[in-house]
């Protein structure tokens, strides 16, 4: 009952409500990460990343999906943390328990999709604050251009629109460069090997 | 608008599905032939995805604050509830234990017992300190006590501590050894030799000035002075005699304070404090405290049956309820519950020798 409610919230732009409810699983995750040589800050980061992954997963999830919200979320945290540990080279080969993790394939599939966005997110950090704000209001909060113009302080809707396109253009340019860079890197890597 | 920006707008339209069917077909065919355009569309789509993801991430982070605040509020309200419940039960406890808030129904009970006709019984007030059943059972226990069977270290507690000062003390002494017992008020005066035992405490601040078992209704009718000079009338003695005849149990062994009655004196004397407020207000008097000596010797159900002053009552009740275990009274070799009343005396103007 609660689960279908959370899915409904996530699918209908009420992620705030859903997330607030989902935080009840956070203490469990925090405990897991603290036990496995992590800190509280890291635990919170991992949990929030997992929330985002869950959100993205739920967006195109059918009603009869076998995925259980709590299991998916907690296992995502475990996988994310084991990846983190591997990156930090703190622990190797002790992931035997993770092999049997429920929804492991779905989680990893979703995590792969996330990777692409993660890279571009880093790019977006280089954008100006105003650009980020406009783009977020338009694409995430789905504000109307009139509303955005008022909030940012543009006299006309048109100038707000032009600003938005400019921002998008520079963001797109950065994303393109990024993908060229990573493509050429990948190319050079394959050449080397 | 620059051509580049127009293209951005077009891609946006395409990504947001705002194109008409024809426009869309045209755009897609254009995209299939133009690799550069395709890359731009992909990049723009990725940017939109990243922006949305960023928004979700912000929402996830801010939900943490909301969740934490909510949890804190929940915990705070739970603690407040617990504190409230604790306070409530403490308050209820003090109410239950406060003699001022319950009524002494002894007289009603007595008249009920004396009148045999059941239909005559008046309704009982619901705030009696002692239930009717309790009263009756205690009463039976009292009438079990046979004055002549008194153990020397039994219950002869004492002793008028101000023998020298009180003009009536001689009367009391005269009455010593004269055991007066009635159904609800068994007053046992001391045997003469007990005075000797306690004389070393003569100037003790606190002491009991007579020994009585159970309720002091009789004393209540008279003031302190009268109690000391109390002379049983014939009719009362007769009724006591009748009641004694009726009783079907005896006490073979009186309960006793460990170390005997002088030890009890010492205990009271050492452990009582004259409440400062009462000292200031110059309140003196004798508080009668009634309690049950259980089979195990524990002191239970301590209540003040004759009060003098709130503070004095409280102190008398405290010291009595904190008494060490007594030796329980016995009937046929088996320990039984017995109810007793002892007077606790507060006298001001204590000599410095104390």
Coordinates of C-alpha atoms in Angstrom, one line a residue:
Chain A
X1 CA 0.0 0.0 0.0
X2 CA 2.7 2.4 1.1
X3 CA 4.9 1.2 -1.8
X4 CA 2.4 1.9 -4.5
X5 CA 1.9 5.3 -3.0
X6 CA 5.6 6.0 -3.1
X7 CA 5.8 4.9 -6.8
X8 CA 2.8 7.1 -7.5
X9 CA 4.5 10.1 -5.9
X10 CA 7.8 9.4 -7.8
X11 CA 5.9 9.2 -11.2
X12 CA 3.9 12.3 -10.6
X13 CA 6.5 14.9 -9.8
X14 CA 6.0 14.6 -6.0
X15 CA 9.4 13.2 -5.4
X16 CA 9.8 15.4 -2.3
X17 CA 7.1 13.5 -0.5
X18 CA 8.3 10.1 -1.8
X19 CA 11.9 10.9 -0.7
X20 CA 10.9 12.0 2.7
X21 CA 9.2 8.6 3.2
X22 CA 12.1 6.7 1.7
X23 CA 14.5 8.2 4.2
X24 CA 13.2 5.8 6.8
X25 CA 15.5 3.2 5.2
X26 CA 18.5 5.6 5.6
X27 CA 19.5 4.5 9.2
X28 CA 19.8 1.0 7.9
X29 CA 22.0 2.1 5.0
X30 CA 24.1 4.3 7.2
X31 CA 24.7 1.4 9.6
X32 CA 25.8 -0.8 6.7
X33 CA 28.2 1.8 5.4
X34 CA 29.6 2.7 8.8
X35 CA 30.3 -0.9 9.5
X36 CA 32.1 -1.2 6.1
X37 CA 34.6 1.5 6.8
X38 CA 32.6 4.5 5.6
X39 CA 31.7 7.8 7.1
X40 CA 28.3 9.4 7.8
X41 CA 28.8 11.9 4.9
X42 CA 29.6 9.1 2.5
X43 CA 26.6 7.2 3.7
X44 CA 24.4 10.2 3.0
X45 CA 25.9 10.7 -0.5
X46 CA 25.4 7.1 -1.4
X47 CA 21.9 7.1 -0.1
X48 CA 21.0 10.2 -2.1
X49 CA 22.6 8.7 -5.3
X50 CA 20.5 5.6 -4.7
X51 CA 17.4 7.7 -4.4
X52 CA 18.1 9.3 -7.7
X53 CA 18.7 5.9 -9.3
X54 CA 15.5 4.6 -7.9
X55 CA 13.7 7.7 -9.1
X56 CA 15.0 7.2 -12.7
X57 CA 14.1 3.5 -12.5
X58 CA 10.6 4.2 -11.4
X59 CA 10.0 6.7 -14.2
X60 CA 9.6 4.1 -16.8
X61 CA 8.5 1.2 -14.6
X62 CA 5.3 -0.6 -15.3
X63 CA 2.8 -1.2 -12.5
X64 CA 3.4 -5.0 -12.5
X65 CA 7.1 -4.7 -12.1
X66 CA 8.5 -7.2 -9.6
X67 CA 10.8 -4.6 -8.1
X68 CA 10.3 -3.8 -4.4
X69 CA 11.1 -0.2 -3.5
X70 CA 12.9 -1.0 -0.3
X71 CA 14.9 -3.9 -1.5
X72 CA 15.9 -2.0 -4.7
X73 CA 16.9 1.1 -2.7
X74 CA 19.0 -0.7 -0.1
X75 CA 20.7 -3.0 -2.6
X76 CA 21.5 0.0 -4.8
X77 CA 23.2 1.5 -1.8
X78 CA 25.2 -1.7 -1.2
X79 CA 26.3 -1.9 -4.8
X80 CA 27.2 1.8 -4.9
X81 CA 29.2 1.5 -1.8
X82 CA 31.1 -1.6 -2.9
X83 CA 31.9 0.3 -6.2
X84 CA 33.1 3.2 -4.1
X85 CA 35.3 0.9 -2.0
X86 CA 36.7 -0.6 -5.1
X87 CA 37.6 2.8 -6.4
X88 CA 39.2 3.6 -3.1
X89 CA 40.9 0.2 -3.2
X90 CA 40.0 -0.2 0.4
X91 CA 38.6 -3.7 -0.1
X92 CA 38.9 -6.1 -2.9
X93 CA 37.2 -9.4 -3.6
X94 CA 35.0 -9.3 -0.6
X95 CA 31.9 -8.8 -2.6
X96 CA 30.8 -12.4 -2.5
X97 CA 27.6 -11.4 -0.7
X98 CA 26.7 -8.9 -3.4
X99 CA 26.6 -11.6 -6.1
X100 CA 23.3 -12.8 -4.9
X101 CA 21.9 -9.4 -4.4
X102 CA 18.2 -9.0 -5.4
X103 CA 17.5 -6.8 -8.4
X104 CA 21.3 -6.7 -9.0
X105 CA 20.9 -6.7 -12.9
X106 CA 18.3 -4.0 -12.9
X107 CA 20.3 -1.8 -10.6
X108 CA 23.5 -2.2 -12.6
X109 CA 21.6 -1.4 -15.8
X110 CA 20.2 1.7 -14.3
X111 CA 23.6 2.7 -12.9
X112 CA 25.1 2.5 -16.3
X113 CA 22.5 4.8 -17.7
X114 CA 23.3 7.2 -14.8
X115 CA 27.0 7.3 -15.6
X116 CA 26.3 9.3 -18.8
X117 CA 24.3 11.8 -16.9
X118 CA 26.8 12.0 -14.2
X119 CA 29.6 13.1 -16.6
X120 CA 27.4 15.8 -18.0
X121 CA 26.3 16.9 -14.6
X122 CA 29.9 17.7 -13.9
X123 CA 29.9 19.8 -17.0
X124 CA 26.9 21.6 -15.9
X125 CA 28.6 22.7 -12.8
X126 CA 30.7 25.0 -15.0
X127 CA 27.6 26.8 -16.2
X128 CA 26.7 30.1 -14.6
X129 CA 24.3 30.0 -11.7
X130 CA 21.7 31.9 -13.7
X131 CA 21.8 29.3 -16.5
X132 CA 21.5 26.4 -14.2
X133 CA 18.6 28.0 -12.5
X134 CA 16.7 28.7 -15.8
X135 CA 17.4 25.3 -17.2
X136 CA 16.3 23.6 -14.0
X137 CA 13.1 25.6 -13.7
X138 CA 12.3 24.8 -17.3
X139 CA 13.2 21.2 -17.5
X140 CA 12.8 19.9 -14.0
X141 CA 10.2 22.1 -12.3
X142 CA 8.3 22.5 -15.6
X143 CA 7.7 26.2 -15.0
X144 CA 6.3 28.3 -17.8
X145 CA 8.6 30.7 -19.6
X146 CA 6.4 33.6 -18.2
X147 CA 7.0 32.4 -14.7
X148 CA 10.7 32.0 -15.3
X149 CA 11.0 35.5 -16.8
X150 CA 9.3 36.9 -13.7
X151 CA 11.5 35.0 -11.3
X152 CA 14.8 35.7 -13.0
X153 CA 13.8 39.3 -13.6
X154 CA 13.6 39.6 -17.4
X155 CA 11.3 42.2 -18.8
X156 CA 10.0 40.1 -21.6
X157 CA 9.4 36.4 -22.0
X158 CA 11.3 36.5 -25.3
X159 CA 14.6 37.6 -23.7
X160 CA 14.2 34.8 -21.1
X161 CA 13.7 32.4 -23.9
X162 CA 16.8 33.6 -25.7
X163 CA 18.8 33.3 -22.5
X164 CA 17.6 29.8 -22.1
X165 CA 18.6 28.8 -25.6
X166 CA 22.0 30.4 -25.1
X167 CA 22.5 28.5 -21.9
X168 CA 21.4 25.3 -23.5
X169 CA 23.7 25.9 -26.4
X170 CA 26.8 26.4 -24.2
X171 CA 25.8 23.4 -22.1
X172 CA 25.3 21.3 -25.2
X173 CA 28.7 22.5 -26.5
X174 CA 30.4 21.4 -23.3
X175 CA 28.6 18.1 -23.4
X176 CA 29.7 17.6 -27.0
X177 CA 33.3 18.4 -26.2
X178 CA 33.1 16.0 -23.3
X179 CA 31.8 13.2 -25.3
X180 CA 34.4 13.9 -28.0
X181 CA 37.1 13.9 -25.3
X182 CA 35.9 10.7 -23.8
X183 CA 35.4 9.1 -27.2
X184 CA 39.0 10.0 -28.2
X185 CA 40.2 8.8 -24.8
X186 CA 38.4 5.5 -25.3
X187 CA 39.9 5.4 -28.9
X188 CA 43.4 6.0 -27.6
X189 CA 42.9 3.4 -24.9
X190 CA 41.9 0.8 -27.4
X191 CA 44.8 1.7 -29.6
X192 CA 47.2 1.3 -26.7
X193 CA 45.8 -2.0 -25.7
Chain B
X1 CA 18.0 35.1 -33.2
X2 CA 21.1 33.4 -34.5
X3 CA 20.7 30.3 -36.5
X4 CA 22.4 28.3 -33.8
X5 CA 19.8 29.3 -31.3
X6 CA 17.0 28.5 -33.7
X7 CA 18.5 25.0 -33.9
X8 CA 18.5 24.7 -30.2
X9 CA 14.9 25.7 -30.1
X10 CA 14.1 23.1 -32.8
X11 CA 15.8 20.4 -30.9
X12 CA 14.1 21.4 -27.7
X13 CA 10.7 21.2 -29.5
X14 CA 11.6 17.8 -30.8
X15 CA 12.8 16.5 -27.4
X16 CA 9.7 17.8 -25.6
X17 CA 7.5 16.3 -28.3
X18 CA 6.0 19.6 -29.2
X19 CA 6.4 19.1 -33.0
X20 CA 3.5 18.3 -35.3
X21 CA 3.7 15.0 -37.0
X22 CA 4.9 16.5 -40.3
X23 CA 7.6 18.6 -38.6
X24 CA 8.8 15.5 -36.7
X25 CA 9.1 13.4 -39.8
X26 CA 11.0 16.1 -41.6
X27 CA 13.3 16.7 -38.6
X28 CA 14.0 13.0 -38.2
X29 CA 14.9 12.5 -41.8
X30 CA 17.1 15.6 -41.6
X31 CA 18.8 14.1 -38.5
X32 CA 19.4 10.8 -40.2
X33 CA 21.4 12.5 -43.0
X34 CA 23.2 15.0 -40.8
X35 CA 25.5 13.3 -38.3
X36 CA 26.4 16.6 -36.7
X37 CA 22.8 17.4 -36.0
X38 CA 22.3 13.9 -34.6
X39 CA 25.2 14.4 -32.2
X40 CA 23.8 17.8 -31.1
X41 CA 20.4 16.2 -30.5
X42 CA 22.0 13.5 -28.4
X43 CA 24.0 16.0 -26.5
X44 CA 21.1 18.2 -25.8
X45 CA 19.0 15.2 -24.7
X46 CA 21.8 14.3 -22.3
X47 CA 21.9 17.8 -20.9
X48 CA 18.2 17.7 -20.3
X49 CA 18.6 14.4 -18.6
X50 CA 21.4 15.7 -16.5
X51 CA 19.5 18.8 -15.5
X52 CA 16.5 16.7 -14.4
X53 CA 18.8 14.4 -12.5
X54 CA 20.4 17.4 -10.8
X55 CA 16.9 18.5 -9.7
X56 CA 16.1 15.1 -8.4
X57 CA 19.3 15.1 -6.5
X58 CA 18.6 18.4 -4.9
X59 CA 15.2 17.1 -3.9
X60 CA 16.8 14.0 -2.4
X61 CA 19.2 16.2 -0.4
X62 CA 16.5 18.6 0.8
X63 CA 14.2 15.7 1.8
X64 CA 16.9 14.7 4.2
X65 CA 16.5 17.9 6.2
X66 CA 12.7 17.5 6.2
X67 CA 13.0 13.9 7.3
X68 CA 15.4 14.7 10.0
X69 CA 13.3 17.5 11.3
X70 CA 10.2 15.3 11.2
X71 CA 12.1 12.5 13.1
X72 CA 13.3 15.0 15.7
X73 CA 9.8 16.4 16.2
X74 CA 8.5 12.8 16.5
X75 CA 11.1 12.0 19.1
X76 CA 10.5 15.3 20.9
X77 CA 6.8 14.6 21.0
X78 CA 7.3 11.1 22.2
X79 CA 9.5 12.4 25.0
X80 CA 6.9 15.0 25.9
X81 CA 4.3 12.3 26.0
X82 CA 6.4 10.1 28.2
X83 CA 7.2 13.0 30.5
X84 CA 3.6 13.9 30.6
X85 CA 2.6 10.3 31.5
X86 CA 5.3 10.2 34.2
X87 CA 4.1 13.5 35.6
X88 CA 0.5 12.3 35.4
X89 CA 1.2 9.1 37.2
X90 CA 3.3 11.0 39.8
X91 CA 0.4 13.4 40.3
X92 CA -2.1 10.6 40.5
X93 CA 0.1 8.9 43.0
X94 CA 0.4 12.0 45.2
X95 CA -3.3 12.4 45.0
X96 CA -3.9 8.8 46.1
X97 CA -1.4 9.2 48.8
X98 CA -2.6 12.5 50.1
X99 CA -4.7 12.1 53.2
X100 CA -6.3 15.4 52.5
X101 CA -7.9 14.1 49.5
X102 CA -9.5 11.0 51.0
X103 CA -12.1 10.8 53.6
X104 CA -12.0 9.0 56.9
X105 CA -15.1 6.8 56.7
X106 CA -14.5 5.0 59.9
X107 CA -17.6 6.4 61.5
X108 CA -19.8 5.5 58.6
X109 CA -18.3 2.0 58.6
X110 CA -18.8 1.6 62.3
X111 CA -22.4 2.6 62.2
X112 CA -22.8 0.2 59.3
X113 CA -21.3 -2.6 61.3
X114 CA -23.4 -1.8 64.4
X115 CA -26.7 -1.7 62.6
X116 CA -27.4 -5.1 61.4
X117 CA -30.2 -4.1 59.0
X118 CA -28.7 -4.1 55.6
X119 CA -31.3 -1.8 54.1
X120 CA -30.4 0.9 56.5
X121 CA -27.0 1.3 55.0
X122 CA -26.4 4.7 53.7
X123 CA -24.5 5.1 50.5
X124 CA -20.8 5.2 51.0
X125 CA -18.8 8.2 49.8
X126 CA -16.4 7.1 47.0
X127 CA -13.4 8.8 48.3
X128 CA -12.8 6.8 51.5
X129 CA -9.2 6.3 52.5
X130 CA -9.9 2.7 53.3
X131 CA -12.5 0.4 51.7
X132 CA -15.2 -1.0 53.8
X133 CA -13.9 -4.5 53.3
X134 CA -10.4 -3.5 54.4
X135 CA -11.8 -1.8 57.4
X136 CA -13.7 -4.8 58.4
X137 CA -10.8 -7.2 58.0
X138 CA -8.5 -4.8 60.0
X139 CA -11.1 -4.6 62.6
X140 CA -11.3 -8.3 63.0
X141 CA -7.5 -8.4 63.3
X142 CA -7.7 -5.9 66.1
X143 CA -10.3 -7.6 68.0
X144 CA -8.1 -10.7 67.9
X145 CA -5.7 -9.0 70.2
X146 CA -6.1 -10.0 73.7
X147 CA -4.8 -7.4 76.1
X148 CA -3.6 -10.0 78.7
X149 CA -1.6 -11.8 76.0
X150 CA 0.6 -8.9 75.4
X151 CA 4.2 -9.7 74.8
X152 CA 6.5 -7.6 76.9
X153 CA 8.3 -6.5 73.8
X154 CA 5.3 -6.4 71.7
X155 CA 3.5 -3.4 71.0
X156 CA 3.9 -1.3 74.1
X157 CA 5.6 1.4 72.3
X158 CA 5.4 4.0 74.6
X159 CA 5.5 6.2 76.5
X160 CA 4.7 9.6 77.2
X161 CA 7.9 11.4 76.7
X162 CA 7.0 14.4 78.5
X163 CA 6.1 12.7 81.7
X164 CA 7.7 15.4 83.8
X165 CA 6.0 18.2 82.1
X166 CA 2.6 17.0 81.7
X167 CA 0.3 17.3 84.6
X168 CA -1.8 14.5 83.2
X169 CA 1.1 12.1 82.9
X170 CA 0.4 10.7 86.3
X171 CA -3.1 9.8 85.2
X172 CA -1.5 8.0 82.3
X173 CA 0.8 6.1 84.6
X174 CA -2.1 5.2 86.7
X175 CA -3.7 3.7 83.7
X176 CA -0.6 1.8 82.8
X177 CA -1.3 -1.8 82.7
X178 CA -4.9 -1.0 82.2
X179 CA -5.7 -2.4 78.7
X180 CA -8.6 -0.9 77.1
X181 CA -9.8 -2.5 74.0
X182 CA -12.7 -2.0 71.9
X183 CA -13.7 -2.9 68.5
X184 CA -12.1 -0.2 66.5
X185 CA -9.9 1.3 69.1
X186 CA -7.6 -0.8 71.2
X187 CA -5.7 1.5 73.5
X188 CA -3.1 -0.3 75.4
X189 CA -1.3 1.7 78.0
X190 CA 2.1 0.8 79.1
X191 CA 3.0 -1.5 81.8
X192 CA 4.7 0.5 84.5
X193 CA 8.1 -0.9 83.9
X194 CA 8.1 0.4 80.3
X195 CA 8.3 3.9 81.5
X196 CA 11.6 3.0 83.0
X197 CA 12.9 1.6 79.8
X198 CA 12.1 4.7 77.9
X199 CA 12.9 7.2 80.5
X200 CA 16.3 7.7 79.0
X201 CA 14.5 9.1 76.0
X202 CA 12.5 11.3 78.2
X203 CA 13.4 14.4 76.4
X204 CA 13.3 12.9 73.0
X205 CA 11.7 15.1 70.5
X206 CA 9.6 12.4 69.1
X207 CA 8.0 9.6 70.7
X208 CA 4.7 7.9 70.9
X209 CA 2.7 8.9 73.9
X210 CA 0.4 6.0 74.1
X211 CA 0.0 2.7 72.4
X212 CA -3.0 2.0 70.4
X213 CA -3.8 -0.6 67.9
X214 CA -5.5 0.6 64.9
X215 CA -7.8 3.4 64.4
X216 CA -8.1 6.4 66.7
X217 CA -11.6 7.3 66.1
X218 CA -12.2 7.3 69.8
X219 CA -9.3 9.6 70.4
X220 CA -10.5 11.8 67.6
X221 CA -13.6 12.6 69.5
X222 CA -11.6 13.9 72.3
X223 CA -8.7 16.1 72.2
X224 CA -5.3 15.1 73.3
X225 CA -5.9 16.0 76.9
X226 CA -9.0 14.0 77.1
X227 CA -7.4 11.0 75.6
X228 CA -4.9 11.0 78.4
X229 CA -7.5 11.1 81.0
X230 CA -9.8 8.8 79.3
X231 CA -11.9 6.6 81.5
X232 CA -13.7 3.8 79.8
X233 CA -17.4 3.8 80.6
X234 CA -19.2 0.7 81.6
X235 CA -21.2 0.4 78.5
X236 CA -18.2 0.6 76.2
X237 CA -16.4 -2.0 78.3
X238 CA -19.3 -4.2 78.0
X239 CA -19.5 -3.9 74.2
X240 CA -15.8 -4.6 74.1
X241 CA -16.2 -7.6 76.2
X242 CA -19.0 -8.8 73.9
X243 CA -16.8 -8.2 70.8
X244 CA -13.9 -10.0 72.4
X245 CA -16.2 -12.9 73.1
X246 CA -17.2 -13.0 69.5
X247 CA -13.7 -13.1 68.1
X248 CA -12.6 -16.5 66.9
X249 CA -8.9 -15.9 66.6
X250 CA -6.1 -15.0 68.8
X251 CA -2.6 -13.7 68.5
X252 CA -0.1 -16.1 70.0
X253 CA 2.8 -13.9 69.4
X254 CA 2.7 -10.2 69.1
X255 CA 4.6 -8.5 66.3
X256 CA 7.7 -6.8 67.5
X257 CA 10.2 -4.2 66.4
X258 CA 13.6 -5.7 66.0
X259 CA 15.5 -5.0 69.2
X260 CA 12.3 -4.4 71.1
X261 CA 10.3 -1.3 71.9
X262 CA 13.2 0.7 73.2
X263 CA 14.9 0.1 69.8
X264 CA 11.8 1.5 68.1
X265 CA 12.0 4.5 70.3
X266 CA 15.6 5.0 69.4
X267 CA 14.8 4.4 65.7
X268 CA 12.1 7.1 65.7
X269 CA 14.2 9.5 67.7
X270 CA 17.2 9.1 65.4
X271 CA 15.4 9.1 62.1
X272 CA 12.9 11.9 62.5
X273 CA 13.4 15.5 61.6
X274 CA 11.2 18.2 62.9
X275 CA 10.0 19.8 59.6
X276 CA 11.4 23.4 59.4
X277 CA 8.1 24.9 58.4
X278 CA 6.3 23.3 61.3
X279 CA 9.1 24.6 63.6
X280 CA 8.6 28.0 62.2
X281 CA 4.9 27.9 62.7
X282 CA 5.4 26.4 66.1
X283 CA 3.2 23.4 65.4
X284 CA 3.2 20.6 67.9
X285 CA 1.2 17.5 68.3
X286 CA 0.8 13.8 68.0
X287 CA 0.3 12.2 64.7
X288 CA -1.3 8.8 64.7
X289 CA 0.1 6.6 61.9
X290 CA -1.6 3.3 61.1
X291 CA 0.2 0.6 59.2
X292 CA 0.0 -3.1 58.4
X293 CA 2.7 -5.5 59.5
X294 CA 2.6 -8.1 56.9
X295 CA 3.3 -11.8 57.3
X296 CA 6.8 -11.1 56.1
X297 CA 7.2 -8.2 58.6
X298 CA 7.1 -5.5 55.9
X299 CA 5.5 -2.2 56.8
X300 CA 2.7 -1.6 54.3
X301 CA -0.3 0.7 53.7
X302 CA 0.9 3.4 55.9
X303 CA -1.7 6.0 56.5
X304 CA -2.1 8.9 58.9
X305 CA -5.3 8.3 60.8
X306 CA -5.1 11.4 63.0
X307 CA -3.4 14.3 61.5
X308 CA -2.0 17.4 63.1
X309 CA -0.3 19.3 60.4
X310 CA 0.5 18.6 56.8
X311 CA 4.3 18.6 57.3
X312 CA 4.2 16.7 60.6
X313 CA 1.9 14.1 59.0
X314 CA 4.2 13.7 56.1
X315 CA 7.3 13.3 58.3
X316 CA 5.6 10.9 60.6
X317 CA 4.3 8.8 57.7
X318 CA 7.8 8.9 56.1
X319 CA 9.6 7.7 59.2
X320 CA 7.0 5.0 59.9
X321 CA 7.0 3.7 56.4
X322 CA 10.8 3.5 56.4
X323 CA 10.9 1.4 59.5
X324 CA 12.9 -1.8 59.2
X325 CA 11.1 -5.1 59.0
X326 CA 9.2 -6.1 62.1
X327 CA 8.8 -9.6 63.5
X328 CA 5.3 -10.5 62.3
X329 CA 2.6 -11.4 64.7
X330 CA 1.7 -15.1 64.9
X331 CA -1.4 -17.1 65.3
X332 CA -1.1 -20.9 65.8
X333 CA 2.6 -20.5 64.9
X334 CA 1.9 -19.0 61.6
X335 CA 2.7 -15.3 60.8
X336 CA -0.4 -13.2 60.0
X337 CA -1.0 -9.7 58.8
X338 CA -1.8 -7.2 61.6
X339 CA -2.7 -3.6 61.5
X340 CA -1.3 -1.2 64.1
X341 CA -1.4 2.4 64.9
X342 CA 1.4 4.2 66.6
X343 CA 1.4 7.8 67.9
X344 CA 4.3 9.9 66.8
X345 CA 4.8 12.9 68.9
X346 CA 6.4 16.2 67.9
X347 CA 7.3 18.6 70.7
X348 CA 9.0 21.9 70.3
X349 CA 11.4 23.5 72.7
X350 CA 13.7 20.6 73.0
X351 CA 16.5 20.9 75.5
X352 CA 20.0 21.4 74.2
X353 CA 21.1 18.1 75.7
X354 CA 19.7 16.4 72.7

